[in-house]
Amino acid sequence: MIQSVEKIYYGTDFNYKVIYTDGKEWSVPHDTANRHYQEILEWVAEGNTITDNGGAQ
Amino acid sequence: MAFSTIPTAGLSTGGANFRNLIINGDMTISQRGTIQTGMTSSQYPYAPDRFHYNLSSAGTWTVSQSTDVPSGQGFGYSEKFQCTTANGSLSAGSYAMMRQIIEAQMVQHLKYGTSNAESITLSFWVKSNKTGTYSVWLYQDDDGRSIANTYTISSADTWEKKTITYSPDTTGVIDNDNNNGLRVNFYLVAGTNFTSGTLATSWESDTAANRAVGQVNLADSTSNYINFTGIQLEVGTSASDFEFLPYDVNLRRCERYFQKHDGFEGTASQTTQFQSVQTFHTPMRANPSASISGVLVVTDTDSDYTQSSANGAITAGRVSTTAVQLNFGNFSGMTRFRPTQQNVGANSCHMQMDAEL
């Protein structure tokens, strides 16, 4: 189960840092065919929020 | 030699023709690890590749690659599910199932959705202390259709071979793409939400209550276990002998969905960061996710540098199905733009790339 999701920027591109409740951490591309990204979408649909600092360091 | 002179006897039918739709059905490949304890929720465990354990409110489990196999059949491994915390009072929505999701473009020859749709036959070896009825439920995502059949474990603690044939689906079309095609679900536990109907022995619009009618509760005792191996799903109404593939072929097939990488070469892009490009061993199903297994140690041949804590990520936007640009942070004191490489083997550190379904 997802514990948190943070949007990570590199220049104008981004992906997602996903931390699961078992402590595992994944770097996830913005790709609808990726199963972790599909889990992010479900997690957001459940009312959770992605942390997004807009790329500020 | 001209083709016409090749003796047909040389074209042995005993060779591999990739008739098995299941990948790693002999449980040989186990890249993530060989045992995972304390499982209470769904994930790909540290156990044989390609098999997902899908569970909810169904006890606690240890899942492992086991060397308990049927004697004299050529298998070296099975996958074992051991209940470690029981749940004898299932909730209606409880479930536990081992499953493999077959990629859609791998099952187009089933011709589903046409009048020429094929029957398919599932065969496998199974062993459990708990006798009784078990369900294997097939589900195709594109049209939300399913079919189920049961098998019976007759003798406790004894390897038995089971064969189930499923009728063709002339209605539901499986899209020709790299997404979910056909889910093969071996139920171990099912609450009444999945058992209260009539077993769907023909393809139908999926109805949860029709998936696992009669299913025993394998979670009702910590003595309970089940092992599977030799899983094969093939076109036709009869089961052929298990199709053994060479280890390297089996590994490559698994690596379309999950692969491990080390041996990183690249550059210190910052005094605190190391960047590397990795080409995948085989093209992956989709752009993968990445995770690091431990603390990375690199060298610029002048000095070694060790991460203060594990950190490895895809440089955003820099991933495809064939390669990835990785960024490793949490270093200090590196010289910018100096060629840098991993101290291979240090801390057994590697990256895991995941494009599972």
PDB file of C-alpha atoms in Angstrom, chain B residues 180-280:
ATOM      1  CA  ASN B 180      -3.374  -7.021 -19.165  1.00  0.00           C
ATOM      2  CA  GLY B 181      -4.555  -9.842 -21.404  1.00  0.00           C
ATOM      3  CA  LEU B 182      -5.604 -12.814 -19.343  1.00  0.00           C
ATOM      4  CA  ARG B 183      -5.368 -13.211 -15.568  1.00  0.00           C
ATOM      5  CA  VAL B 184      -4.914 -16.753 -14.288  1.00  0.00           C
ATOM      6  CA  ASN B 185      -5.954 -16.763 -10.637  1.00  0.00           C
ATOM      7  CA  PHE B 186      -5.447 -19.733  -8.306  1.00  0.00           C
ATOM      8  CA  TYR B 187      -7.745 -19.118  -5.347  1.00  0.00           C
ATOM      9  CA  LEU B 188      -6.505 -20.155  -1.909  1.00  0.00           C
ATOM     10  CA  VAL B 189      -9.054 -18.217   0.141  1.00  0.00           C
ATOM     11  CA  ALA B 190     -12.417 -16.711  -0.822  1.00  0.00           C
ATOM     12  CA  GLY B 191     -15.054 -14.960   1.270  1.00  0.00           C
ATOM     13  CA  THR B 192     -18.734 -15.245   0.488  1.00  0.00           C
ATOM     14  CA  ASN B 193     -18.569 -12.331  -1.953  1.00  0.00           C
ATOM     15  CA  PHE B 194     -16.799 -14.800  -4.251  1.00  0.00           C
ATOM     16  CA  THR B 195     -18.519 -18.074  -3.353  1.00  0.00           C
ATOM     17  CA  SER B 196     -22.223 -17.345  -2.994  1.00  0.00           C
ATOM     18  CA  GLY B 197     -23.235 -17.670  -6.641  1.00  0.00           C
ATOM     19  CA  THR B 198     -23.013 -20.345  -9.297  1.00  0.00           C
ATOM     20  CA  LEU B 199     -19.566 -21.198 -10.606  1.00  0.00           C
ATOM     21  CA  ALA B 200     -18.990 -19.510 -13.975  1.00  0.00           C
ATOM     22  CA  THR B 201     -18.014 -22.577 -15.987  1.00  0.00           C
ATOM     23  CA  SER B 202     -18.625 -20.702 -19.242  1.00  0.00           C
ATOM     24  CA  TRP B 203     -17.346 -17.246 -20.151  1.00  0.00           C
ATOM     25  CA  GLU B 204     -19.637 -14.537 -18.830  1.00  0.00           C
ATOM     26  CA  SER B 205     -19.637 -10.937 -17.773  1.00  0.00           C
ATOM     27  CA  ASP B 206     -17.679 -11.184 -14.560  1.00  0.00           C
ATOM     28  CA  THR B 207     -19.765 -11.702 -11.445  1.00  0.00           C
ATOM     29  CA  ALA B 208     -17.744 -11.800  -8.229  1.00  0.00           C
ATOM     30  CA  ALA B 209     -20.018 -14.369  -6.558  1.00  0.00           C
ATOM     31  CA  ASN B 210     -19.396 -16.849  -9.374  1.00  0.00           C
ATOM     32  CA  ARG B 211     -15.603 -16.938  -9.169  1.00  0.00           C
ATOM     33  CA  ALA B 212     -14.804 -19.446  -6.441  1.00  0.00           C
ATOM     34  CA  VAL B 213     -17.881 -21.420  -5.429  1.00  0.00           C
ATOM     35  CA  GLY B 214     -16.898 -24.284  -3.130  1.00  0.00           C
ATOM     36  CA  GLN B 215     -13.418 -22.913  -2.403  1.00  0.00           C
ATOM     37  CA  VAL B 216     -11.849 -24.167   0.850  1.00  0.00           C
ATOM     38  CA  ASN B 217     -10.354 -21.684   3.306  1.00  0.00           C
ATOM     39  CA  LEU B 218      -6.616 -22.333   3.248  1.00  0.00           C
ATOM     40  CA  ALA B 219      -6.139 -19.590   5.843  1.00  0.00           C
ATOM     41  CA  ASP B 220      -7.971 -21.377   8.643  1.00  0.00           C
ATOM     42  CA  SER B 221      -4.884 -22.891  10.272  1.00  0.00           C
ATOM     43  CA  THR B 222      -1.188 -22.109  10.577  1.00  0.00           C
ATOM     44  CA  SER B 223      -0.590 -25.733   9.613  1.00  0.00           C
ATOM     45  CA  ASN B 224      -1.850 -24.978   6.135  1.00  0.00           C
ATOM     46  CA  TYR B 225       0.366 -24.730   3.092  1.00  0.00           C
ATOM     47  CA  ILE B 226       0.162 -25.242  -0.645  1.00  0.00           C
ATOM     48  CA  ASN B 227       2.848 -25.735  -3.287  1.00  0.00           C
ATOM     49  CA  PHE B 228       2.539 -25.294  -7.036  1.00  0.00           C
ATOM     50  CA  THR B 229       4.849 -26.132  -9.901  1.00  0.00           C
ATOM     51  CA  GLY B 230       4.730 -27.152 -13.545  1.00  0.00           C
ATOM     52  CA  ILE B 231       2.021 -24.667 -14.409  1.00  0.00           C
ATOM     53  CA  GLN B 232       1.181 -24.722 -18.084  1.00  0.00           C
ATOM     54  CA  LEU B 233      -1.620 -23.061 -20.038  1.00  0.00           C
ATOM     55  CA  GLU B 234      -1.900 -24.063 -23.662  1.00  0.00           C
ATOM     56  CA  VAL B 235      -4.242 -24.019 -26.605  1.00  0.00           C
ATOM     57  CA  GLY B 236      -6.416 -27.109 -26.958  1.00  0.00           C
ATOM     58  CA  THR B 237      -8.494 -29.466 -24.901  1.00  0.00           C
ATOM     59  CA  SER B 238      -5.703 -31.651 -23.566  1.00  0.00           C
ATOM     60  CA  ALA B 239      -2.530 -31.073 -21.598  1.00  0.00           C
ATOM     61  CA  SER B 240       0.855 -31.880 -23.090  1.00  0.00           C
ATOM     62  CA  ASP B 241       3.983 -32.549 -21.056  1.00  0.00           C
ATOM     63  CA  PHE B 242       5.389 -29.485 -19.337  1.00  0.00           C
ATOM     64  CA  GLU B 243       7.505 -27.417 -21.706  1.00  0.00           C
ATOM     65  CA  PHE B 244      10.878 -26.994 -20.014  1.00  0.00           C
ATOM     66  CA  LEU B 245      12.859 -24.024 -21.288  1.00  0.00           C
ATOM     67  CA  PRO B 246      16.598 -23.487 -20.851  1.00  0.00           C
ATOM     68  CA  TYR B 247      17.380 -21.384 -17.768  1.00  0.00           C
ATOM     69  CA  ASP B 248      18.686 -18.462 -19.822  1.00  0.00           C
ATOM     70  CA  VAL B 249      15.588 -18.403 -22.035  1.00  0.00           C
ATOM     71  CA  ASN B 250      13.326 -18.539 -18.999  1.00  0.00           C
ATOM     72  CA  LEU B 251      15.283 -15.678 -17.377  1.00  0.00           C
ATOM     73  CA  ARG B 252      15.038 -13.498 -20.461  1.00  0.00           C
ATOM     74  CA  ARG B 253      11.283 -14.038 -20.627  1.00  0.00           C
ATOM     75  CA  CYS B 254      10.957 -12.947 -16.994  1.00  0.00           C
ATOM     76  CA  GLU B 255      13.168  -9.918 -17.630  1.00  0.00           C
ATOM     77  CA  ARG B 256      10.575  -8.423 -19.940  1.00  0.00           C
ATOM     78  CA  TYR B 257       8.749  -7.686 -16.679  1.00  0.00           C
ATOM     79  CA  PHE B 258      11.445  -7.405 -14.007  1.00  0.00           C
ATOM     80  CA  GLN B 259      15.219  -7.209 -14.128  1.00  0.00           C
ATOM     81  CA  LYS B 260      18.157  -6.438 -11.856  1.00  0.00           C
ATOM     82  CA  HIS B 261      21.091  -4.256 -12.843  1.00  0.00           C
ATOM     83  CA  ASP B 262      24.518  -3.471 -11.522  1.00  0.00           C
ATOM     84  CA  GLY B 263      27.857  -2.541 -13.065  1.00  0.00           C
ATOM     85  CA  PHE B 264      27.002   1.151 -13.421  1.00  0.00           C
ATOM     86  CA  GLU B 265      29.314   3.414 -15.396  1.00  0.00           C
ATOM     87  CA  GLY B 266      28.851   7.147 -15.707  1.00  0.00           C
ATOM     88  CA  THR B 267      29.941  10.542 -14.481  1.00  0.00           C
ATOM     89  CA  ALA B 268      29.897  12.530 -11.274  1.00  0.00           C
ATOM     90  CA  SER B 269      27.366  15.112 -12.418  1.00  0.00           C
ATOM     91  CA  GLN B 270      27.676  16.945  -9.095  1.00  0.00           C
ATOM     92  CA  THR B 271      29.951  16.538  -6.104  1.00  0.00           C
ATOM     93  CA  THR B 272      26.983  14.742  -4.536  1.00  0.00           C
ATOM     94  CA  GLN B 273      25.555  12.890  -7.528  1.00  0.00           C
ATOM     95  CA  PHE B 274      26.521  10.135  -9.917  1.00  0.00           C
ATOM     96  CA  GLN B 275      24.674   9.582 -13.191  1.00  0.00           C
ATOM     97  CA  SER B 276      24.679   6.423 -15.264  1.00  0.00           C
ATOM     98  CA  VAL B 277      22.905   5.043 -18.309  1.00  0.00           C
ATOM     99  CA  GLN B 278      21.854   1.402 -18.306  1.00  0.00           C
ATOM    100  CA  THR B 279      20.692  -0.610 -21.293  1.00  0.00           C
ATOM    101  CA  PHE B 280      18.207  -3.284 -20.342  1.00  0.00           C
TER     102      PHE B 280
END
